Short mmCIF file of C-alpha atoms and ligand atoms in Angstrom, two decimals:
data_model
loop_
_atom_site.label_atom_id
_atom_site.label_comp_id
_atom_site.label_asym_id
_atom_site.label_seq_id
_atom_site.Cartn_x
_atom_site.Cartn_y
_atom_site.Cartn_z
CA MET A 940 -13.05 24.64 -9.39
CA LYS A 941 -12.09 22.36 -12.96
CA THR A 942 -10.83 24.08 -15.60
CA LYS A 943 -11.78 24.45 -18.95
CA LYS A 944 -12.35 20.53 -20.94
CA LYS A 945 -8.96 20.32 -22.68
CA THR A 946 -8.52 17.50 -25.05
CA GLU A 947 -5.21 16.97 -24.65
CA ARG A 948 -5.00 13.09 -24.34
CA ILE A 949 -2.94 11.78 -21.49
CA GLY A 950 -1.75 7.83 -21.78
CA ILE A 951 -0.61 6.38 -17.92
CA VAL A 952 1.42 3.36 -17.19
CA SER A 953 1.75 2.16 -13.61
CA LEU A 954 4.16 -0.86 -12.99
CA GLY A 955 4.98 -2.31 -9.90
CA CYS A 956 3.44 -2.89 -6.37
CA ALA A 957 0.41 -1.34 -5.13
CA LYS A 958 2.19 1.45 -3.46
CA ASN A 959 3.41 2.89 -6.85
CA LEU A 960 -0.74 2.06 -8.20
CA VAL A 961 -1.75 4.44 -5.46
CA ASP A 962 0.98 7.76 -6.44
CA THR A 963 -0.56 6.86 -10.09
CA GLU A 964 -4.26 7.18 -8.84
CA VAL A 965 -3.14 9.90 -6.72
CA LEU A 966 -1.69 11.89 -10.32
CA MET A 967 -4.80 10.43 -12.15
CA ARG A 968 -7.10 12.63 -9.93
CA GLN A 969 -5.13 15.59 -10.71
CA LEU A 970 -4.94 15.63 -13.94
CA ASP A 971 -8.68 15.00 -14.14
CA GLU A 972 -9.29 17.84 -12.31
CA ASN A 973 -7.28 19.78 -14.60
CA SER A 974 -9.42 18.07 -17.18
CA PHE A 975 -7.11 16.40 -19.14
CA GLN A 976 -8.32 12.85 -20.53
CA LEU A 977 -7.10 9.79 -19.35
CA ILE A 978 -5.99 7.03 -21.51
CA THR A 979 -5.25 4.01 -19.16
CA ASP A 980 -4.57 1.64 -21.87
CA PRO A 981 -2.08 3.81 -24.04
CA SER A 982 -0.12 1.21 -26.00
CA GLY A 983 -2.91 0.79 -28.15
CA ALA A 984 -3.69 4.15 -28.55
CA GLU A 985 -3.62 5.99 -32.40
CA THR A 986 -2.08 9.19 -30.72
CA LEU A 987 -1.66 10.45 -27.43
CA ASP A 988 -0.51 14.15 -26.85
CA ALA A 989 1.59 13.22 -23.72
CA ALA A 990 2.47 9.77 -21.87
CA VAL A 991 3.07 9.22 -17.90
CA ILE A 992 4.76 6.20 -17.30
CA ASN A 993 5.27 5.43 -13.22
CA THR A 994 8.43 2.83 -13.19
CA CYS A 995 9.46 0.14 -10.65
CA GLY A 996 13.25 -0.45 -10.00
CA PHE A 997 13.84 -2.52 -7.49
CA ILE A 998 14.92 -5.85 -9.37
CA LEU A 999 16.29 -6.72 -12.26
CA ASP A 1000 13.04 -8.06 -13.62
CA ALA A 1001 11.00 -5.09 -12.65
CA LYS A 1002 13.63 -2.52 -14.44
CA ASN A 1003 13.95 -4.90 -17.21
CA GLU A 1004 9.85 -4.75 -17.51
CA SER A 1005 9.66 -0.35 -17.01
CA ILE A 1006 12.59 0.12 -19.38
CA ASP A 1007 10.87 -1.89 -22.03
CA THR A 1008 7.77 0.21 -21.27
CA ILE A 1009 10.07 2.72 -21.71
CA LEU A 1010 11.61 2.04 -25.12
CA ASP A 1011 7.77 1.23 -26.40
CA PHE A 1012 6.91 4.67 -25.58
CA VAL A 1013 10.11 5.89 -27.57
CA LYS A 1014 9.12 3.88 -30.75
CA MET A 1015 5.18 5.56 -30.50
CA LYS A 1016 6.96 9.06 -30.37
CA LYS A 1017 9.57 8.32 -33.38
CA GLU A 1018 6.27 7.20 -35.46
CA GLY A 1019 4.95 10.73 -34.43
CA ARG A 1020 1.90 9.05 -32.77
CA LEU A 1021 2.98 10.48 -29.64
CA LYS A 1022 4.13 14.64 -28.28
CA LYS A 1023 5.80 14.17 -25.26
CA LEU A 1024 6.59 11.27 -22.97
CA PHE A 1025 7.57 11.30 -19.02
CA VAL A 1026 8.87 8.69 -16.45
CA ILE A 1027 8.47 8.72 -13.29
CA GLY A 1028 8.58 6.34 -10.16
CA CYS A 1029 11.31 4.56 -8.78
CA LEU A 1030 13.50 3.33 -11.73
CA SER A 1031 13.59 7.21 -12.56
CA GLU A 1032 14.37 7.79 -9.18
CA ARG A 1033 17.30 5.43 -9.17
CA TYR A 1034 18.56 6.04 -12.32
CA LYS A 1035 17.23 9.40 -13.51
CA ASN A 1036 20.99 10.43 -14.70
CA GLU A 1037 21.87 7.31 -16.75
CA LEU A 1038 18.37 7.47 -18.08
CA ALA A 1039 18.19 10.75 -19.56
CA ASN A 1040 21.83 10.35 -21.03
CA GLU A 1041 20.76 6.55 -22.49
CA ILE A 1042 17.22 7.72 -23.74
CA PRO A 1043 17.14 11.32 -24.70
CA GLU A 1044 13.88 10.93 -26.53
CA VAL A 1045 11.95 11.20 -23.10
CA ASP A 1046 10.87 14.84 -22.32
CA GLY A 1047 11.15 14.45 -18.52
CA PHE A 1048 12.36 11.59 -15.55
CA PHE A 1049 10.98 12.53 -12.48
CA GLY A 1050 11.45 10.61 -8.98
CA VAL A 1051 9.25 9.62 -6.48
CA ASN A 1052 8.26 12.72 -4.34
CA GLU A 1053 7.69 15.40 -7.35
CA LEU A 1054 4.09 15.46 -8.17
CA PRO A 1055 3.71 19.18 -8.37
CA VAL A 1056 6.68 19.19 -10.54
CA ILE A 1057 4.90 16.64 -13.26
CA LEU A 1058 1.91 18.46 -13.03
CA GLN A 1059 3.55 21.50 -14.42
CA SER A 1060 5.02 19.69 -17.13
CA LEU A 1061 1.99 18.74 -18.05
CA GLY A 1062 1.27 22.02 -18.28
CA SER A 1063 -0.94 21.89 -15.21
CA GLN A 1064 -0.87 22.83 -11.58
CA TYR A 1065 -1.30 20.78 -8.60
CA ARG A 1066 -4.73 21.58 -6.51
CA LYS A 1067 -3.73 20.75 -2.78
CA GLU A 1068 -7.31 20.63 -1.88
CA LEU A 1069 -7.46 17.25 -3.65
CA LEU A 1070 -4.92 15.85 -1.09
CA GLY A 1071 -6.83 12.10 -0.14
CA GLU A 1072 -8.67 12.16 -3.62
CA ARG A 1073 -7.82 9.50 -5.77
CA HIS A 1074 -8.86 8.44 -9.26
CA LEU A 1075 -9.32 4.58 -8.61
CA THR A 1076 -8.08 2.40 -11.30
CA THR A 1077 -8.88 -1.44 -9.44
CA PRO A 1078 -12.63 -2.72 -9.19
CA GLY A 1079 -14.73 0.05 -7.48
CA HIS A 1080 -15.31 -2.14 -4.76
CA TYR A 1081 -11.67 -2.61 -3.20
CA ALA A 1082 -8.89 0.01 -3.08
CA TYR A 1083 -4.91 0.07 -2.08
CA LEU A 1084 -4.60 2.76 1.06
CA LYS A 1085 -1.10 3.72 1.53
CA ILE A 1086 0.03 4.73 4.93
CA ALA A 1087 3.14 5.49 4.81
CA GLU A 1088 6.19 6.26 2.25
CA GLY A 1089 9.75 4.87 2.64
CA CYS A 1090 11.63 2.55 5.29
CA ASP A 1091 13.96 2.89 8.24
CA ARG A 1092 15.17 -0.94 7.92
CA LYS A 1093 18.62 -1.88 6.50
CA CYS A 1094 17.31 -5.36 5.04
CA SER A 1095 21.09 -5.95 2.93
CA PHE A 1096 19.41 -7.33 -0.68
CA CYS A 1097 16.89 -4.33 -0.65
CA SER A 1098 16.98 -1.13 -2.49
CA ILE A 1099 13.93 0.64 -1.69
CA PRO A 1100 15.32 2.51 1.17
CA SER A 1101 17.61 4.06 -1.10
CA ILE A 1102 14.62 5.20 -3.55
CA ARG A 1103 11.56 5.92 -1.16
CA GLY A 1104 13.53 7.14 1.25
CA SER A 1105 13.29 7.02 5.21
CA HIS A 1106 10.18 5.80 6.83
CA VAL A 1107 7.43 8.41 7.10
CA SER A 1108 3.83 7.95 8.65
CA ARG A 1109 0.78 9.80 7.11
CA PRO A 1110 -0.93 11.41 9.78
CA MET A 1111 -3.95 9.46 11.22
CA GLU A 1112 -6.22 12.21 9.96
CA ASP A 1113 -5.51 12.34 6.49
CA ILE A 1114 -5.49 8.44 6.39
CA LEU A 1115 -8.92 8.45 7.43
CA HIS A 1116 -10.16 11.47 5.35
CA GLU A 1117 -8.61 9.40 2.15
CA ALA A 1118 -10.20 6.36 3.64
CA GLU A 1119 -13.70 7.96 3.89
CA PHE A 1120 -13.24 9.55 0.01
CA LEU A 1121 -12.76 5.75 -0.63
CA ALA A 1122 -16.11 4.26 1.38
CA LYS A 1123 -18.04 7.43 -0.01
CA LYS A 1124 -16.95 6.34 -3.94
CA GLY A 1125 -18.31 2.61 -3.18
CA VAL A 1126 -14.91 0.61 -1.62
CA ARG A 1127 -16.05 -1.81 0.60
CA GLU A 1128 -12.57 -3.41 1.29
CA ILE A 1129 -9.55 -1.68 2.34
CA ASN A 1130 -5.81 -2.91 1.57
CA VAL A 1131 -3.59 -1.33 4.14
CA ILE A 1132 -0.39 -0.83 2.41
CA SER A 1133 3.24 0.68 3.17
CA GLN A 1134 7.00 -0.80 3.14
CA ASP A 1135 6.78 -1.34 6.78
CA THR A 1136 3.21 -1.12 7.45
CA THR A 1137 4.00 -2.32 11.48
CA PHE A 1138 6.07 0.53 11.76
CA TYR A 1139 3.21 3.18 11.43
CA GLY A 1140 3.28 5.93 13.87
CA GLN A 1141 6.66 5.53 14.81
CA ASP A 1142 8.09 8.43 13.81
CA LEU A 1143 5.49 10.80 13.96
CA TYR A 1144 3.98 10.02 16.80
CA GLN A 1145 6.76 8.23 19.01
CA LYS A 1146 4.66 5.26 18.83
CA ARG A 1147 3.47 2.20 16.79
CA LEU A 1148 -0.33 3.14 16.10
CA LEU A 1149 -1.21 0.29 13.66
CA PRO A 1150 -3.82 -0.73 16.16
CA GLU A 1151 -5.44 2.46 16.65
CA LEU A 1152 -5.69 3.40 12.98
CA LEU A 1153 -7.03 0.06 12.10
CA GLN A 1154 -9.82 0.49 15.20
CA ASN A 1155 -10.30 3.68 13.34
CA LEU A 1156 -10.50 2.75 9.62
CA SER A 1157 -13.24 0.05 10.98
CA CYS A 1158 -15.15 3.10 12.06
CA ILE A 1159 -15.69 4.44 8.62
CA LYS A 1160 -19.47 3.57 7.15
CA GLY A 1161 -19.35 1.09 4.46
CA ILE A 1162 -15.97 0.05 5.11
CA GLU A 1163 -16.46 -4.15 5.56
CA TRP A 1164 -13.01 -5.68 5.26
CA ILE A 1165 -9.74 -4.12 6.34
CA ARG A 1166 -6.65 -6.07 5.06
CA LEU A 1167 -3.46 -5.43 6.31
CA HIS A 1168 0.02 -6.26 4.09
CA TYR A 1169 3.61 -5.82 4.56
CA THR A 1170 3.83 -6.07 7.92
CA TYR A 1171 7.67 -6.57 9.28
CA PRO A 1172 8.47 -9.49 11.88
CA ASP A 1173 9.61 -7.38 14.79
CA GLY A 1174 6.77 -5.27 14.73
CA PHE A 1175 4.06 -7.58 15.45
CA SER A 1176 2.50 -6.59 18.95
CA PRO A 1177 -0.03 -8.53 21.26
CA GLU A 1178 -2.13 -5.16 20.81
CA LEU A 1179 -2.48 -5.30 17.04
CA MET A 1180 -3.17 -9.19 17.44
CA LYS A 1181 -5.47 -7.79 19.82
CA VAL A 1182 -7.60 -6.11 17.42
CA MET A 1183 -6.96 -8.19 14.65
CA ARG A 1184 -8.74 -10.79 16.45
CA GLU A 1185 -11.42 -9.01 18.18
CA ASN A 1186 -12.30 -6.56 14.72
CA ASP A 1187 -14.53 -8.74 12.79
CA LYS A 1188 -13.60 -6.01 9.80
CA ILE A 1189 -10.27 -7.06 9.73
CA CYS A 1190 -9.20 -9.46 7.90
CA LYS A 1191 -8.08 -12.60 9.48
CA TYR A 1192 -4.97 -12.21 6.96
CA VAL A 1193 -1.32 -11.43 7.81
CA ASP A 1194 1.07 -10.63 4.79
CA ILE A 1195 4.37 -11.07 6.48
CA PRO A 1196 7.75 -11.23 4.06
CA LEU A 1197 10.16 -13.70 6.41
CA GLN A 1198 12.82 -13.91 3.27
CA HIS A 1199 14.52 -17.17 4.67
CA ILE A 1200 14.74 -19.28 7.96
CA SER A 1201 18.81 -20.14 7.87
CA ALA A 1202 20.12 -18.31 10.89
CA ARG A 1203 23.27 -17.59 9.00
CA ILE A 1204 21.03 -15.84 6.17
CA LEU A 1205 18.41 -14.09 8.08
CA LYS A 1206 21.97 -12.24 10.03
CA SER A 1207 23.41 -11.60 6.61
CA MET A 1208 20.01 -10.41 5.39
CA LYS A 1209 20.16 -8.15 8.45
CA ARG A 1210 16.59 -8.73 9.29
CA GLY A 1211 17.22 -8.45 13.12
CA VAL A 1212 14.57 -11.59 13.45
CA GLY A 1213 16.33 -14.96 13.55
CA SER A 1214 14.90 -18.85 13.06
CA ARG A 1215 14.01 -19.07 16.31
CA LYS A 1216 12.12 -15.44 16.76
CA THR A 1217 10.52 -16.44 12.98
CA TRP A 1218 8.80 -19.78 14.58
CA ASN A 1219 7.73 -18.43 17.78
CA LEU A 1220 5.99 -15.32 15.88
CA ILE A 1221 4.15 -17.45 13.36
CA ALA A 1222 2.85 -19.89 16.40
CA SER A 1223 1.81 -16.33 18.16
CA ILE A 1224 -0.01 -15.27 15.54
CA ARG A 1225 -1.96 -18.44 14.71
CA LYS A 1226 -2.52 -18.65 18.81
CA ASN A 1227 -3.58 -15.23 19.14
CA ILE A 1228 -5.33 -14.69 15.83
CA PRO A 1229 -8.03 -18.19 15.57
CA GLY A 1230 -8.36 -18.75 11.67
CA VAL A 1231 -5.92 -16.60 10.70
CA ALA A 1232 -4.50 -16.81 6.91
CA ILE A 1233 -1.13 -15.75 6.95
CA ARG A 1234 0.50 -15.13 3.53
CA SER A 1235 4.80 -14.90 2.96
CA ALA A 1236 7.22 -13.98 0.94
CA LEU A 1237 10.75 -15.90 0.71
CA ILE A 1238 13.97 -15.09 -1.38
CA THR A 1239 16.16 -17.73 -2.67
CA GLY A 1240 19.48 -18.13 -4.22
CA TYR A 1241 20.92 -15.02 -1.58
CA PRO A 1242 24.90 -15.24 -1.76
CA GLY A 1243 26.26 -18.21 -0.52
CA GLU A 1244 23.21 -19.45 -0.15
CA THR A 1245 24.27 -23.25 0.11
CA HIS A 1246 22.43 -26.57 -0.93
CA GLN A 1247 21.92 -27.34 2.69
CA GLU A 1248 20.71 -23.88 3.34
CA HIS A 1249 17.79 -24.34 0.80
CA LEU A 1250 17.06 -27.46 2.18
CA GLU A 1251 16.45 -26.32 5.51
CA LEU A 1252 14.15 -23.25 3.63
CA CYS A 1253 12.15 -26.42 2.34
CA ASP A 1254 11.86 -28.06 5.46
CA PHE A 1255 10.52 -24.57 6.52
CA VAL A 1256 7.69 -24.19 4.36
CA ARG A 1257 6.90 -27.74 4.65
CA LYS A 1258 6.31 -27.31 8.33
CA ALA A 1259 5.08 -23.91 8.15
CA ARG A 1260 2.24 -24.58 6.52
CA PHE A 1261 1.80 -21.05 4.94
CA ASP A 1262 -1.93 -20.31 3.36
CA ARG A 1263 -0.15 -18.31 0.85
CA LEU A 1264 3.52 -18.13 -0.12
CA GLY A 1265 5.29 -15.77 -2.75
CA VAL A 1266 8.86 -17.12 -3.93
CA PHE A 1267 11.35 -14.49 -5.24
CA THR A 1268 14.89 -15.26 -7.07
CA TYR A 1269 17.56 -13.21 -5.70
CA SER A 1270 18.68 -9.90 -7.64
CA HIS A 1271 22.08 -8.63 -6.99
CA GLU A 1272 21.12 -4.85 -6.65
CA GLU A 1273 24.01 -2.06 -6.28
CA GLY A 1274 23.88 0.38 -3.78
CA THR A 1275 22.60 -2.62 -0.86
CA THR A 1276 24.84 -3.85 1.47
CA ALA A 1277 24.54 -7.29 -0.02
CA TYR A 1278 26.03 -6.24 -3.39
CA GLN A 1279 29.56 -6.83 -1.74
CA LEU A 1280 28.52 -10.33 -1.48
CA LYS A 1281 29.54 -12.39 -4.35
CA ASP A 1282 26.40 -13.77 -5.72
CA SER A 1283 27.19 -16.92 -5.99
CA VAL A 1284 24.10 -18.79 -6.87
CA SER A 1285 23.77 -19.27 -10.69
CA GLY A 1286 20.40 -17.21 -12.37
CA SER A 1287 19.21 -21.22 -13.47
CA LEU A 1288 20.02 -22.68 -9.69
CA LYS A 1289 17.83 -19.67 -8.12
CA LYS A 1290 14.91 -20.77 -10.72
CA LYS A 1291 15.39 -24.46 -9.98
CA ARG A 1292 15.31 -23.60 -6.00
CA ALA A 1293 12.07 -21.20 -6.33
CA SER A 1294 9.66 -23.82 -8.50
CA GLU A 1295 11.26 -26.63 -6.05
CA LEU A 1296 9.83 -24.10 -2.86
CA MET A 1297 6.32 -23.54 -5.25
CA ASP A 1298 5.75 -27.28 -5.49
CA ILE A 1299 5.75 -27.72 -1.91
CA GLN A 1300 3.71 -24.90 -0.95
CA GLN A 1301 1.36 -25.94 -4.28
CA GLU A 1302 0.67 -29.47 -2.51
CA ILE A 1303 0.26 -27.80 0.97
CA SER A 1304 -2.49 -25.02 -0.49
CA LEU A 1305 -4.22 -28.27 -2.12
CA GLU A 1306 -4.47 -29.47 1.21
CA LEU A 1307 -5.33 -26.64 3.21
CA ASN A 1308 -7.71 -25.62 0.28
CA GLN A 1309 -9.79 -29.31 0.67
CA LYS A 1310 -10.22 -28.82 4.28
CA LYS A 1311 -12.43 -25.67 3.41
CA ILE A 1312 -14.80 -28.18 1.45
CA GLY A 1313 -18.36 -27.71 3.11
CA GLU A 1314 -17.36 -25.02 4.73
CA LYS A 1315 -19.50 -21.14 4.42
CA GLN A 1316 -17.52 -18.66 3.53
CA LYS A 1317 -18.46 -14.79 3.31
CA VAL A 1318 -17.04 -13.84 -0.07
CA ILE A 1319 -16.99 -10.75 -2.32
CA ILE A 1320 -17.67 -10.69 -5.80
CA ASP A 1321 -14.69 -9.27 -8.14
CA ARG A 1322 -16.36 -10.31 -11.54
CA LYS A 1323 -17.98 -12.28 -13.94
CA GLU A 1324 -15.87 -14.41 -16.17
CA ASN A 1325 -17.96 -16.73 -18.51
CA GLU A 1326 -20.22 -18.99 -16.58
CA PHE A 1327 -18.65 -18.33 -13.30
CA TYR A 1328 -18.85 -15.46 -10.92
CA ILE A 1329 -15.03 -14.67 -9.54
CA GLY A 1330 -14.62 -13.56 -5.41
CA ARG A 1331 -12.49 -13.84 -2.83
CA THR A 1332 -13.22 -14.64 0.75
CA GLN A 1333 -11.28 -12.47 3.40
CA TYR A 1334 -7.99 -14.54 3.48
CA ASP A 1335 -7.12 -14.00 -0.04
CA SER A 1336 -5.97 -10.62 -1.38
CA PRO A 1337 -6.99 -9.12 -4.49
CA GLU A 1338 -4.52 -9.94 -7.69
CA ILE A 1339 -2.20 -12.20 -5.36
CA ASP A 1340 -4.18 -14.67 -3.71
CA ASP A 1341 -6.85 -17.52 -4.54
CA GLU A 1342 -10.25 -16.89 -6.19
CA VAL A 1343 -13.59 -18.50 -5.38
CA LEU A 1344 -15.23 -19.58 -8.76
CA ILE A 1345 -19.13 -19.56 -8.27
CA ARG A 1346 -21.91 -21.21 -10.47
CA THR A 1347 -25.29 -19.82 -9.89
CA ALA A 1348 -28.26 -19.32 -12.37
CA LYS A 1349 -28.72 -16.03 -9.80
CA THR A 1350 -27.57 -12.87 -10.82
CA LEU A 1351 -24.60 -11.09 -8.22
CA SER A 1352 -23.57 -7.82 -8.00
CA ILE A 1353 -20.23 -7.37 -8.61
CA GLY A 1354 -18.67 -5.53 -5.19
CA SER A 1355 -20.79 -7.75 -3.30
CA PHE A 1356 -20.73 -9.83 -0.39
CA TYR A 1357 -22.61 -13.40 -0.43
CA ASP A 1358 -22.32 -16.56 1.78
CA VAL A 1359 -20.88 -19.24 -0.25
CA LYS A 1360 -20.92 -22.93 0.75
CA ILE A 1361 -17.34 -24.33 -0.53
CA THR A 1362 -17.65 -27.15 -2.74
CA ALA A 1363 -14.43 -28.25 -4.52
CA ALA A 1364 -11.02 -27.25 -4.38
CA GLU A 1365 -7.94 -26.77 -6.17
CA ASN A 1366 -4.02 -25.88 -5.78
CA PHE A 1367 -4.80 -22.23 -5.55
CA ASP A 1368 -8.60 -21.75 -6.10
CA LEU A 1369 -12.08 -22.78 -4.72
CA TYR A 1370 -15.28 -23.45 -6.17
CA GLY A 1371 -18.48 -22.72 -4.42
CA GLU A 1372 -22.14 -21.94 -4.48
CA ILE A 1373 -24.40 -19.79 -3.04
CA HIS A 1374 -25.56 -20.90 -0.04
S1 LIG B 2507 11.28 -3.92 5.21
FE1 LIG B 2507 13.39 -4.59 4.44
S2 LIG B 2507 12.59 -4.91 2.21
FE2 LIG B 2507 10.75 -4.61 3.08
S3 LIG B 2507 11.18 -2.41 2.13
FE3 LIG B 2507 12.39 -2.24 4.17
S4 LIG B 2507 14.34 -2.62 3.98
FE4 LIG B 2507 13.59 -3.44 1.99
#
C-alpha cells in the first residue's frame, strides 16, 4: 500500500557497471513505493532533501570518479542545498572506514548488500513484496537482468570478489519473475549480466544452469532478444552453444573477457585458461554458433608485461578479429594477488599499448562492418537524433557497441524492431535504410 505522498526529493546517482545500475534501480523502486520524489539528474537540482550515490570502486579511474562525485555533493551540502548525503556501492564497501574518516560530511556509508539499512536511514522501510521489481532507468525497451552476485574466481588483478563476495546465483524462479515484470513493463531486450555468467547455478543447484535459464527466459511473452554478458572462458559448454545456436531469441552475441593471450601472463593472472585453450574456445564458439559476434576485453600493462608480450597481444587481436573489443590499462589494486608484483609498466606506456591495440581493432572493425553492406539486419530503435533514428543489431549491446544510423521519412517507433538494409559502414557504426 503506497504511503501518503512525501515531498522529500531524493537525488540518485549510479556509477560503474550495469550490475550497479540494477542495484540502483531496485533501490529506486523501493523509494518509489515509499513515495519519495526521485531526481535522476541531481547535480543540476536547486535543493535536495537527500542524495544517494551508488559508487564504483574496482579500479583507479572508477574510484576517482566516485570520489569526485561525492565531493561535488559535499559542496552542495556545504552550500545548504542538500540536507543528507549517503554513499553506497563498491567504493563504500571497499573503503568504508577510510572514507568515513576522510569525508565526515557524508551522513552514511553503506556496503553492497545493505538495502534495508539504507532505506531505514532515509526514513523508510524495505518492502519484501517488491522483490523482482525495479524502477527502470534504461530506455523502456531494454533492461539488464542480474542473475547472480559475486565471484568465486581468483583472477590476480581483480578486486571484485573482495568487494562483492563469492558467487551467489539467484533462484531461477526469482529471475524469471523479474523478467516477467520487465516484459510487462514493455522490455523487449534482456541483457543478462553477473560477474561470471557461465557459472550460473553451480552454487545453488550444483549444476551449471545457464542454458536452461536462457531457454526459460525465451518463453516469456514480449521478450524478443536475450543477450549474454560477462561469460568466462572455462564455462562455455556445448549445451550453452547449442541453446545459443538454436534459439532465435538468444542474440548471436558472446561477451567473453579474455584479458590476455601470453601463456606466462595468463598463468600469472590465475585465469585458469591458457593461450591454446583460448584459441580453441574462440574457434569452437564460431563453429558452433554460426555468425556469432564475439566481444572481448583485454588488459594491457600487466606487471612485467614485456614488449614482446605486448606484440603477442597485438598479433592476437590481428588474428582473432573480434567483432567488438574493449582494452583496459592494468590498475594496481591493493588486496589483489597481483598487488605483490611490481607495477612495472609506466602509466604512459600502458596508455600507448592500449591505443596501439585499439588502432588494430579499429581497422578490423571497419573491415567487418564493410562486409555487412547490402545485408538485411533486424534492428531495434533506441532513439532519434537529428535526422537519424539510432538503433542496434543483435550483435550490438547497448551503450558499448556499434550503432545503426537510419535516415527515413517514415516515423519509426522507439523500442520497435525494423528490417534494415545496410548501405554504408564506418569503423564503429553502420548506416542503413528501412527495408
Ligand atoms: S571472473 Fe575474474 S575478473 Fe571477472 S569478476 Fe571474477 S575475479 Fe574478477
